[in-house]
XYZ file of N, CA and C in Angstrom:
741
model
N 1.619 16.634 -12.717
C 1.990 15.218 -12.790
C 0.772 14.340 -12.488
N -0.304 14.548 -13.228
C -1.557 13.880 -12.894
C -1.486 12.361 -13.039
N -0.977 11.869 -14.150
C -0.982 10.422 -14.378
C 0.044 9.731 -13.495
N 1.271 10.243 -13.462
C 2.311 9.618 -12.643
C 1.914 9.647 -11.167
N 1.346 10.767 -10.716
C 0.927 10.852 -9.316
C -0.177 9.851 -8.995
N -1.111 9.671 -9.944
C -2.192 8.699 -9.713
C -1.659 7.266 -9.711
N -0.716 6.984 -10.601
C -0.070 5.667 -10.583
C 0.648 5.449 -9.255
N 1.322 6.505 -8.795
C 2.060 6.410 -7.528
C 1.114 6.130 -6.366
N 0.014 6.863 -6.310
C -0.927 6.681 -5.202
C -1.556 5.283 -5.241
N -1.851 4.799 -6.446
C -2.416 3.461 -6.588
C -1.441 2.406 -6.070
N -0.166 2.564 -6.439
C 0.847 1.609 -5.979
C 1.075 1.738 -4.475
N 1.066 2.980 -3.953
C 1.228 3.189 -2.512
C 0.192 2.404 -1.725
N -1.045 2.448 -2.185
C -2.158 1.847 -1.440
C -2.285 0.352 -1.712
N -2.168 -0.057 -2.982
C -2.456 -1.446 -3.350
C -1.220 -2.330 -3.407
N -0.044 -1.743 -3.618
C 1.140 -2.572 -3.808
C 0.967 -3.458 -5.027
N 1.597 -4.618 -4.998
C 1.488 -5.537 -6.133
C 0.513 -6.679 -5.859
N -0.274 -6.535 -4.799
C -1.219 -7.602 -4.459
C -2.486 -7.517 -5.305
N -2.777 -6.347 -5.868
C -3.941 -6.156 -6.734
C -3.463 -5.908 -8.161
N -4.274 -6.287 -9.136
C -3.875 -6.163 -10.540
C -3.562 -4.716 -10.921
N -4.409 -3.774 -10.506
C -4.150 -2.365 -10.827
C -2.850 -1.883 -10.195
N -2.597 -2.324 -8.973
C -1.348 -1.954 -8.316
C -0.136 -2.533 -9.020
N -0.277 -3.755 -9.530
C 0.829 -4.389 -10.262
C 1.128 -3.635 -11.554
N 0.076 -3.201 -12.257
C 0.279 -2.424 -13.476
C 0.857 -1.048 -13.149
N 0.391 -0.432 -12.068
C 0.960 0.859 -11.655
C 2.448 0.717 -11.379
N 2.834 -0.351 -10.681
C 4.248 -0.618 -10.408
C 5.025 -0.768 -11.715
N 4.459 -1.491 -12.670
C 5.144 -1.734 -13.939
C 5.419 -0.418 -14.672
N 4.425 0.456 -14.738
C 4.622 1.721 -15.456
C 5.574 2.648 -14.704
N 5.512 2.647 -13.373
C 6.455 3.449 -12.590
C 7.886 2.942 -12.769
N 8.030 1.639 -12.905
C 9.347 1.038 -13.088
C 9.929 1.378 -14.456
N 9.067 1.597 -15.449
C 9.523 1.791 -16.831
C 9.206 3.197 -17.348
N 9.232 4.189 -16.466
C 8.874 5.550 -16.859
C 9.685 6.046 -18.049
N 10.979 5.796 -18.029
C 11.823 6.359 -19.091
C 11.778 5.533 -20.376
N 10.999 4.460 -20.388
C 10.881 3.627 -21.587
C 9.549 3.817 -22.308
N 8.799 4.842 -21.905
C 7.459 5.033 -22.476
C 7.487 5.292 -23.984
N 8.569 5.859 -24.509
C 8.640 6.157 -25.938
C 8.564 4.890 -26.780
N 9.142 3.811 -26.248
C 9.160 2.547 -27.006
C 8.187 1.517 -26.441
N 7.436 1.898 -25.420
C 6.506 0.961 -24.790
C 5.312 0.693 -25.701
N 4.900 -0.559 -25.796
C 3.681 -0.898 -26.539
C 2.898 -1.955 -25.769
N 1.680 -2.165 -26.194
C 0.773 -3.076 -25.484
C 1.324 -4.496 -25.445
N 1.885 -4.970 -26.555
C 2.416 -6.332 -26.618
C 3.532 -6.540 -25.608
N 4.424 -5.567 -25.521
C 5.533 -5.651 -24.567
C 5.016 -5.675 -23.132
N 4.046 -4.836 -22.849
C 3.448 -4.789 -21.509
C 2.812 -6.128 -21.157
N 2.084 -6.711 -22.084
C 1.451 -8.012 -21.851
C 2.495 -9.088 -21.583
N 3.561 -9.107 -22.377
C 4.599 -10.130 -22.239
C 5.328 -10.015 -20.913
N 5.636 -8.794 -20.506
C 6.463 -8.595 -19.310
C 5.666 -8.665 -18.014
N 4.376 -8.414 -18.068
C 3.562 -8.489 -16.846
C 2.769 -9.787 -16.747
N 2.515 -10.445 -17.885
C 1.662 -11.630 -17.876
C 0.197 -11.285 -17.687
N -0.160 -10.024 -17.870
C -1.538 -9.560 -17.698
C -2.206 -9.477 -19.069
N -3.461 -9.866 -19.137
C -4.161 -9.970 -20.412
C -4.426 -8.608 -21.046
N -4.630 -8.638 -22.360
C -4.959 -7.424 -23.117
C -6.234 -6.781 -22.582
N -7.232 -7.598 -22.261
C -8.508 -7.072 -21.762
C -8.333 -6.349 -20.427
N -7.504 -6.916 -19.545
C -7.276 -6.298 -18.232
C -6.529 -4.981 -18.365
N -5.535 -4.952 -19.254
C -4.785 -3.711 -19.472
C -5.696 -2.651 -20.093
N -6.557 -3.081 -21.012
C -7.518 -2.160 -21.620
C -8.423 -1.550 -20.546
N -8.935 -2.376 -19.640
C -9.788 -1.861 -18.560
C -9.024 -0.876 -17.691
N -7.733 -1.162 -17.475
C -6.892 -0.311 -16.624
C -6.793 1.099 -17.195
N -6.381 1.237 -18.459
C -6.218 2.586 -19.009
C -7.555 3.231 -19.339
N -8.573 2.406 -19.648
C -9.889 2.944 -19.958
C -10.537 3.574 -18.727
N -10.308 2.990 -17.548
C -10.846 3.547 -16.303
C -10.305 4.944 -16.042
N -9.074 5.205 -16.511
C -8.465 6.526 -16.313
C -8.898 7.525 -17.375
N -9.664 7.061 -18.369
C -10.184 7.957 -19.391
C -9.424 7.939 -20.700
N -8.427 7.054 -20.828
C -7.664 6.965 -22.078
C -8.372 6.045 -23.071
N -8.360 6.464 -24.339
C -9.013 5.686 -25.381
C -8.181 4.490 -25.820
N -6.868 4.631 -25.728
C -5.997 3.526 -26.121
C -4.690 3.561 -25.327
N -3.916 2.501 -25.453
C -2.670 2.329 -24.695
C -1.675 3.439 -25.024
N -1.566 3.792 -26.287
C -0.599 4.804 -26.718
C -0.912 6.169 -26.141
N -2.171 6.505 -26.013
C -2.542 7.789 -25.393
C -2.007 7.869 -23.968
N -2.137 6.765 -23.233
C -1.655 6.749 -21.854
C -0.137 6.876 -21.798
N 0.572 6.069 -22.593
C 2.043 6.100 -22.538
C 2.588 7.446 -23.021
N 1.923 8.080 -23.979
C 2.350 9.408 -24.429
C 2.233 10.432 -23.304
N 1.148 10.341 -22.541
C 0.953 11.285 -21.433
C 1.992 11.047 -20.334
N 2.261 9.776 -20.035
C 3.287 9.461 -19.042
C 4.639 9.988 -19.513
N 4.953 9.827 -20.791
C 6.223 10.289 -21.347
C 6.368 11.810 -21.196
N 5.289 12.555 -21.464
C 5.318 14.014 -21.314
C 5.575 14.412 -19.855
N 4.877 13.738 -18.941
C 5.041 14.064 -17.529
C 6.441 13.708 -17.031
N 6.962 12.586 -17.505
C 8.308 12.166 -17.105
C 9.341 13.226 -17.476
N 9.188 13.833 -18.651
C 10.132 14.866 -19.109
C 10.077 16.110 -18.227
N 8.966 16.294 -17.505
C 8.781 17.494 -16.686
C 9.069 17.270 -15.205
N 9.496 16.056 -14.829
C 9.809 15.804 -13.416
C 10.866 16.791 -12.960
N 10.588 17.494 -11.874
C 11.466 18.592 -11.452
C 12.362 18.180 -10.290
N 13.557 18.766 -10.291
C 14.546 18.563 -9.229
C 14.929 19.927 -8.682
N 14.970 20.067 -7.353
C 15.341 21.346 -6.751
C 16.760 21.734 -7.142
N 16.952 23.024 -7.363
C 18.292 23.531 -7.657
C 19.089 23.625 -6.364
N 20.313 23.087 -6.395
C 21.153 23.083 -5.203
C 21.869 24.414 -5.061
N 21.954 24.899 -3.857
C 22.636 26.169 -3.583
C 23.726 25.975 -2.551
N 24.912 26.479 -2.829
C 26.004 26.384 -1.853
C 25.682 27.189 -0.608
N 24.744 28.143 -0.722
C 24.308 28.915 0.444
C 23.751 27.983 1.518
N 22.984 26.993 1.069
C 22.409 26.027 2.006
C 23.510 25.263 2.724
N 24.491 24.812 1.962
C 25.589 24.011 2.512
C 26.356 24.791 3.558
N 26.658 26.063 3.262
C 27.544 26.843 4.126
C 26.855 27.317 5.396
N 25.558 27.578 5.313
C 24.877 28.217 6.429
C 24.085 27.265 7.323
N 23.797 26.056 6.832
C 22.953 25.164 7.619
C 23.544 23.759 7.740
N 24.852 23.684 7.719
C 25.521 22.384 7.805
C 25.301 21.728 9.158
N 24.909 22.509 10.162
C 24.682 21.967 11.498
C 23.464 21.040 11.555
N 22.584 21.130 10.564
C 21.364 20.320 10.598
C 21.615 18.838 10.344
N 22.588 18.514 9.478
C 22.805 17.141 9.037
C 24.279 16.758 9.144
N 24.504 15.452 9.177
C 25.854 14.927 9.025
C 26.041 14.505 7.571
N 26.979 15.143 6.893
C 27.176 14.849 5.470
C 27.444 13.368 5.218
N 28.232 12.754 6.094
C 28.602 11.349 5.881
C 27.375 10.450 5.873
N 26.382 10.759 6.710
C 25.166 9.949 6.767
C 24.325 10.130 5.505
N 24.216 11.365 5.029
C 23.454 11.620 3.806
C 24.141 11.020 2.581
N 25.459 11.073 2.542
C 26.202 10.468 1.426
C 25.990 8.964 1.414
N 26.069 8.357 2.593
C 25.845 6.917 2.703
C 24.449 6.542 2.204
N 23.431 7.316 2.601
C 22.057 7.045 2.168
C 21.919 7.225 0.656
N 22.484 8.299 0.111
C 22.348 8.558 -1.326
C 22.994 7.447 -2.148
N 24.139 6.948 -1.709
C 24.812 5.866 -2.426
C 24.000 4.585 -2.367
N 23.405 4.326 -1.223
C 22.572 3.135 -1.053
C 21.326 3.216 -1.934
N 20.713 4.393 -2.005
C 19.515 4.581 -2.825
C 19.807 4.329 -4.301
N 20.960 4.775 -4.775
C 21.304 4.614 -6.188
C 21.516 3.153 -6.581
N 21.821 2.304 -5.612
C 22.044 0.884 -5.896
C 20.762 0.065 -5.793
N 19.679 0.702 -5.358
C 18.426 -0.028 -5.113
C 17.567 -0.092 -6.359
N 16.555 -0.960 -6.313
C 15.516 -1.001 -7.338
C 14.175 -0.524 -6.785
N 14.001 -0.687 -5.469
C 12.759 -0.286 -4.802
C 13.100 0.446 -3.506
N 12.368 1.528 -3.256
C 12.531 2.287 -2.011
C 11.152 2.456 -1.377
N 10.996 1.978 -0.154
C 9.750 2.126 0.589
C 9.931 3.201 1.652
N 8.949 4.113 1.729
C 8.923 5.122 2.787
C 7.785 4.801 3.757
N 8.040 5.074 5.035
C 7.020 4.888 6.071
C 7.248 5.971 7.113
N 6.166 6.447 7.717
C 6.316 7.444 8.775
C 5.392 8.618 8.572
N 5.910 9.819 8.796
C 5.109 11.040 8.709
C 4.844 11.384 7.235
N 3.568 11.376 6.850
C 3.203 11.626 5.449
C 3.686 13.000 4.987
N 3.591 14.002 5.851
C 4.042 15.352 5.505
C 5.526 15.351 5.134
N 6.314 14.594 5.861
C 7.754 14.541 5.610
C 8.054 13.831 4.288
N 7.354 12.735 4.041
C 7.566 11.979 2.802
C 7.161 12.818 1.598
N 6.031 13.491 1.704
C 5.514 14.316 0.605
C 6.468 15.457 0.267
N 7.210 15.927 1.266
C 8.130 17.053 1.055
C 9.379 16.656 0.277
N 9.652 15.359 0.155
C 10.873 14.903 -0.523
C 10.630 14.720 -2.024
N 9.968 15.678 -2.640
C 9.549 15.527 -4.035
C 10.728 15.447 -4.996
N 11.761 16.258 -4.794
C 12.920 16.216 -5.699
C 13.665 14.898 -5.572
N 13.800 14.420 -4.343
C 14.467 13.137 -4.112
C 13.699 12.016 -4.801
N 12.387 12.018 -4.653
C 11.559 10.982 -5.280
C 11.634 11.084 -6.797
N 11.613 12.300 -7.340
C 11.681 12.465 -8.797
C 13.012 11.997 -9.376
N 14.103 12.266 -8.694
C 15.403 11.844 -9.240
C 15.552 10.326 -9.132
N 14.940 9.714 -8.124
C 14.928 8.250 -8.054
C 14.110 7.689 -9.213
N 12.967 8.296 -9.491
C 12.142 7.865 -10.631
C 12.934 7.941 -11.936
N 13.692 9.021 -12.107
C 14.467 9.194 -13.330
C 15.559 8.133 -13.464
N 15.927 7.509 -12.355
C 16.914 6.436 -12.382
C 16.265 5.053 -12.447
N 14.961 5.008 -12.692
C 14.273 3.725 -12.814
C 14.040 3.027 -11.492
N 14.127 3.774 -10.393
C 13.917 3.216 -9.052
C 12.467 3.483 -8.646
N 11.760 2.448 -8.240
C 10.347 2.584 -7.884
C 10.218 2.939 -6.405
N 9.480 4.004 -6.143
C 9.282 4.506 -4.781
C 7.859 4.180 -4.334
N 7.725 3.825 -3.071
C 6.386 3.560 -2.531
C 6.279 4.111 -1.118
N 5.202 4.838 -0.845
C 4.864 5.196 0.526
C 3.880 4.158 1.032
N 4.172 3.552 2.164
C 3.346 2.465 2.678
C 2.082 3.023 3.330
N 0.991 2.987 2.563
C -0.295 3.523 3.022
C -1.350 2.424 3.126
N -0.896 1.196 3.351
C -1.802 0.045 3.372
C -2.603 0.035 4.675
N -3.915 -0.082 4.565
C -4.779 -0.110 5.746
C -4.697 -1.453 6.463
N -4.715 -2.537 5.674
C -4.690 -3.883 6.248
C -3.296 -4.191 6.784
N -3.202 -4.427 8.091
C -1.899 -4.613 8.728
C -1.180 -5.865 8.221
N -1.934 -6.914 7.963
C -1.324 -8.145 7.433
C -0.727 -7.892 6.061
N -1.464 -7.196 5.197
C -0.961 -6.868 3.864
C 0.237 -5.927 3.936
N 0.216 -5.024 4.921
C 1.342 -4.109 5.114
C 2.622 -4.876 5.396
N 2.561 -5.831 6.302
C 3.734 -6.635 6.646
C 4.167 -7.510 5.470
N 3.184 -8.065 4.759
C 3.512 -8.908 3.599
C 4.207 -8.115 2.498
N 3.824 -6.846 2.340
C 4.407 -6.022 1.274
C 5.897 -5.794 1.487
N 6.344 -5.853 2.722
C 7.763 -5.637 3.015
C 8.646 -6.736 2.438
N 8.060 -7.901 2.216
C 8.854 -9.029 1.717
C 9.124 -8.941 0.219
N 8.565 -7.905 -0.432
C 8.934 -7.635 -1.827
C 10.297 -6.951 -1.908
N 10.792 -6.441 -0.782
C 12.077 -5.753 -0.769
C 13.212 -6.774 -0.788
N 14.138 -6.594 -1.712
C 15.285 -7.507 -1.817
C 16.491 -6.915 -1.090
N 17.612 -7.591 -1.183
C 18.794 -7.256 -0.392
C 19.313 -5.845 -0.650
N 19.220 -5.368 -1.891
C 19.743 -4.037 -2.216
C 18.694 -2.936 -2.123
N 17.460 -3.284 -1.773
C 16.406 -2.279 -1.658
C 16.492 -1.553 -0.322
N 15.682 -0.497 -0.196
C 15.809 0.393 0.970
C 14.436 0.668 1.588
N 14.365 0.554 2.900
C 13.207 0.977 3.683
C 13.627 2.194 4.504
N 12.874 3.287 4.355
C 13.170 4.514 5.099
C 11.981 4.862 5.980
N 12.225 4.984 7.272
C 11.233 5.536 8.191
C 11.652 6.974 8.468
N 10.716 7.904 8.307
C 11.048 9.316 8.490
C 10.035 10.016 9.381
N 10.547 10.707 10.376
C 9.773 11.640 11.201
C 10.804 12.605 11.766
N 11.032 13.708 11.060
C 12.229 14.515 11.298
C 12.315 15.102 12.697
N 11.174 15.259 13.372
C 11.195 15.848 14.711
C 10.914 14.812 15.806
N 11.055 13.543 15.481
C 10.823 12.506 16.495
C 12.072 11.656 16.658
N 12.465 11.430 17.894
C 13.604 10.555 18.165
C 13.215 9.115 17.855
N 14.166 8.342 17.367
C 13.864 6.968 16.980
C 13.399 6.153 18.186
N 13.918 6.466 19.387
C 13.457 5.750 20.579
C 11.978 6.014 20.844
N 11.538 7.244 20.576
C 10.124 7.593 20.752
C 9.260 6.865 19.721
N 9.785 6.771 18.483
C 9.068 6.013 17.458
C 8.945 4.552 17.875
N 10.033 3.998 18.388
C 10.046 2.602 18.817
C 9.009 2.366 19.918
N 8.988 3.249 20.915
C 8.041 3.106 22.025
C 6.602 3.247 21.545
N 6.366 4.218 20.655
C 5.011 4.418 20.128
C 4.550 3.196 19.348
N 5.462 2.582 18.585
C 5.087 1.422 17.776
C 4.720 0.221 18.640
N 5.324 0.123 19.802
C 5.000 -0.972 20.724
C 3.585 -0.803 21.276
N 3.218 0.452 21.563
C 1.929 0.736 22.210
C 0.783 0.977 21.235
N 1.106 1.169 19.942
C 0.077 1.488 18.953
C 0.001 0.343 17.955
N -1.117 -0.362 17.956
C -1.201 -1.628 17.222
C -1.164 -1.479 15.713
N -1.484 -0.276 15.189
C -1.518 -0.123 13.743
C -0.161 0.229 13.137
N 0.841 0.496 13.969
C 2.155 0.920 13.465
C 3.066 -0.264 13.165
N 3.956 -0.052 12.194
C 5.033 -1.029 11.991
C 5.931 -1.036 13.213
N 6.294 -2.208 13.645
C 7.160 -2.341 14.815
C 8.584 -2.666 14.365
N 9.551 -2.053 15.013
C 10.948 -2.283 14.642
C 11.295 -3.760 14.766
N 10.702 -4.434 15.734
C 10.976 -5.868 15.905
C 10.491 -6.680 14.705
N 9.443 -6.184 14.009
C 8.926 -6.879 12.816
C 9.847 -6.707 11.618
N 10.733 -5.729 11.682
C 11.552 -5.365 10.534
C 12.949 -5.957 10.584
N 13.318 -6.523 11.725
C 14.699 -6.962 11.908
C 15.064 -8.180 11.069
N 14.057 -8.901 10.569
C 14.335 -10.069 9.742
C 14.472 -9.720 8.258
N 14.196 -8.467 7.903
C 14.277 -8.069 6.492
C 15.724 -8.007 6.035
N 15.951 -8.354 4.765
C 17.317 -8.350 4.229
C 17.710 -7.003 3.638
N 16.739 -6.084 3.465
C 17.013 -4.799 2.820
C 17.734 -3.846 3.770
N 18.234 -2.741 3.214
C 18.820 -1.679 4.028
C 17.697 -0.908 4.713
N 17.940 -0.495 5.960
C 16.917 0.197 6.733
C 17.509 1.480 7.313
N 16.797 2.587 7.091
C 17.241 3.899 7.559
C 16.128 4.575 8.353
N 16.549 5.376 9.327
C 15.620 6.247 10.045
C 16.117 7.674 9.890
N 15.247 8.573 9.420
C 15.583 9.993 9.304
C 14.814 10.740 10.383
N 15.546 11.279 11.351
C 14.913 11.980 12.460
C 15.931 12.305 13.529
N 15.450 12.669 14.677
C 16.347 13.013 15.775
C 16.903 11.738 16.404
N 18.190 11.761 16.703
C 18.848 10.604 17.318
C 20.201 11.041 17.832
N 20.741 10.265 18.743
C 22.063 10.580 19.300
C 23.099 9.533 18.912
N 22.718 8.598 18.023
C 23.641 7.553 17.610
C 23.528 7.326 16.109
N 24.465 6.564 15.551
C 24.491 6.300 14.111
C 23.708 5.057 13.721
N 23.344 4.220 14.714
C 22.658 2.965 14.416
C 21.740 2.613 15.586
N 20.593 2.015 15.261
C 19.641 1.643 16.306
C 18.858 0.427 15.837
N 19.060 -0.705 16.493
C 18.330 -1.944 16.190
C 18.323 -2.266 14.696
N 19.475 -2.135 14.069
C 19.604 -2.466 12.658
C 19.325 -1.318 11.708
N 18.791 -0.221 12.210
C 18.535 0.953 11.382
C 19.761 1.862 11.372
N 20.186 2.260 10.179
C 21.187 3.300 10.063
C 20.471 4.647 10.186
N 21.075 5.562 10.910
C 20.409 6.814 11.248
C 20.927 7.954 10.378
N 19.994 8.768 9.877
C 20.318 10.075 9.300
C 19.798 11.100 10.306
N 20.726 11.663 11.067
C 20.350 12.513 12.195
C 19.919 13.908 11.745
N 18.827 14.389 12.351
C 18.399 15.782 12.208
C 18.767 16.488 13.511
N 19.770 17.344 13.437
C 20.271 18.030 14.639
C 19.676 19.435 14.696
N 18.411 19.510 15.095
C 17.690 20.784 15.018
C 17.730 21.545 16.337
N 18.948 21.772 16.850
C 19.071 22.457 18.131
C 18.683 23.926 18.043
N 18.616 24.481 16.822
C 18.239 25.889 16.655
C 16.744 26.050 16.350
N 16.005 24.957 16.432
C 14.548 24.981 16.264
C 14.095 25.598 14.940
N 14.729 25.169 13.862
C 14.284 25.585 12.535
C 12.908 24.976 12.265
N 12.028 25.675 11.555
C 10.679 25.142 11.295
C 10.725 23.901 10.406
N 9.747 23.036 10.597
C 9.712 21.751 9.889
C 9.773 21.902 8.364
N 8.974 22.790 7.742
C 9.057 22.913 6.278
C 10.450 23.302 5.801
N 11.140 24.130 6.555
C 12.492 24.545 6.182
C 13.452 23.358 6.240
N 13.383 22.587 7.326
C 14.261 21.426 7.482
C 14.034 20.437 6.346
N 12.769 20.185 6.019
C 12.434 19.227 4.961
C 12.883 19.716 3.586
N 12.696 21.012 3.313
C 13.124 21.563 2.027
C 14.629 21.443 1.863
N 15.362 21.708 2.927
C 16.822 21.611 2.874
C 17.277 20.157 2.731
N 16.615 19.262 3.472
C 16.932 17.842 3.371
C 16.696 17.339 1.950
N 15.568 17.711 1.371
C 15.228 17.273 0.018
C 16.239 17.790 -1.003
N 16.574 19.054 -0.902
C 17.523 19.653 -1.842
C 18.893 18.991 -1.741
N 19.344 18.798 -0.513
C 20.680 18.238 -0.312
C 20.750 16.767 -0.731
N 19.739 16.003 -0.364
C 19.750 14.577 -0.688
C 19.617 14.361 -2.199
N 18.737 15.105 -2.849
C 18.586 14.950 -4.301
C 19.860 15.374 -5.025
N 20.563 16.378 -4.502
C 21.828 16.801 -5.113
C 22.890 15.718 -4.964
N 22.941 15.088 -3.811
C 23.918 14.012 -3.605
C 23.640 12.821 -4.528
N 22.359 12.511 -4.717
C 22.011 11.423 -5.653
C 22.416 11.814 -7.071
N 22.166 13.066 -7.445
C 22.559 13.543 -8.772
C 24.076 13.454 -8.950
N 24.834 13.850 -7.929
C 26.297 13.744 -8.003
C 26.719 12.284 -8.165
N 26.038 11.399 -7.442
C 26.368 9.972 -7.525
C 26.117 9.393 -8.898
N 25.119 9.936 -9.607
C 24.834 9.490 -10.980
C 26.010 9.768 -11.913
N 26.733 10.861 -11.629
C 27.783 11.303 -12.538
C 29.088 10.527 -12.353
N 29.179 9.773 -11.252
C 30.433 9.051 -10.949
C 30.556 7.817 -11.836
């Protein structure tokens, strides 16, 4: 997934504040429309000049706009989703609360934008979940902005039906809250309370809600390894989103 991944990383870092980031967002938003996408349509819908778009795809090594959209179309067709197994459901149901995951999956399907923040390893492991959101025309972003002011400003692109997810599967939300108070580079929960979007925390917790965040609890009392927990979470959540598509 070379082109889509590069577009994703560009959007993760730049957001829509830079021209390249805005174009990356546009192509990520219209992944399933690449077959009918043309330069004129892109110019009209983004308001970005032909010369700027030419520089954008030329920097990536494409000779023309159609070469780029054809490659994106090929990669989109290959986006993979983990196969769901009832074995996982029956043997490891103690890890998650189904009601919380169902609530999150339904909320994600109604969104247009989903922002992830937290442990990069955990976010990267949710590849099937991210791919199925992409297939539904939902734009995903991991907040990797260095400039703290720009990081906070980027949150205001989230509308009422969008979703912000903070994930650190082995950290209690209270510990995250305390760390954010003492660490100046972290997003602070107090900074997020004015946002109109849905807010979720995926990690260890003893309650269903915390300072406006809905919790998806990881109940890892059996000390399952982190990669295993993440693989199971990804498989289960992507399956629930897939089921929601069929309703």
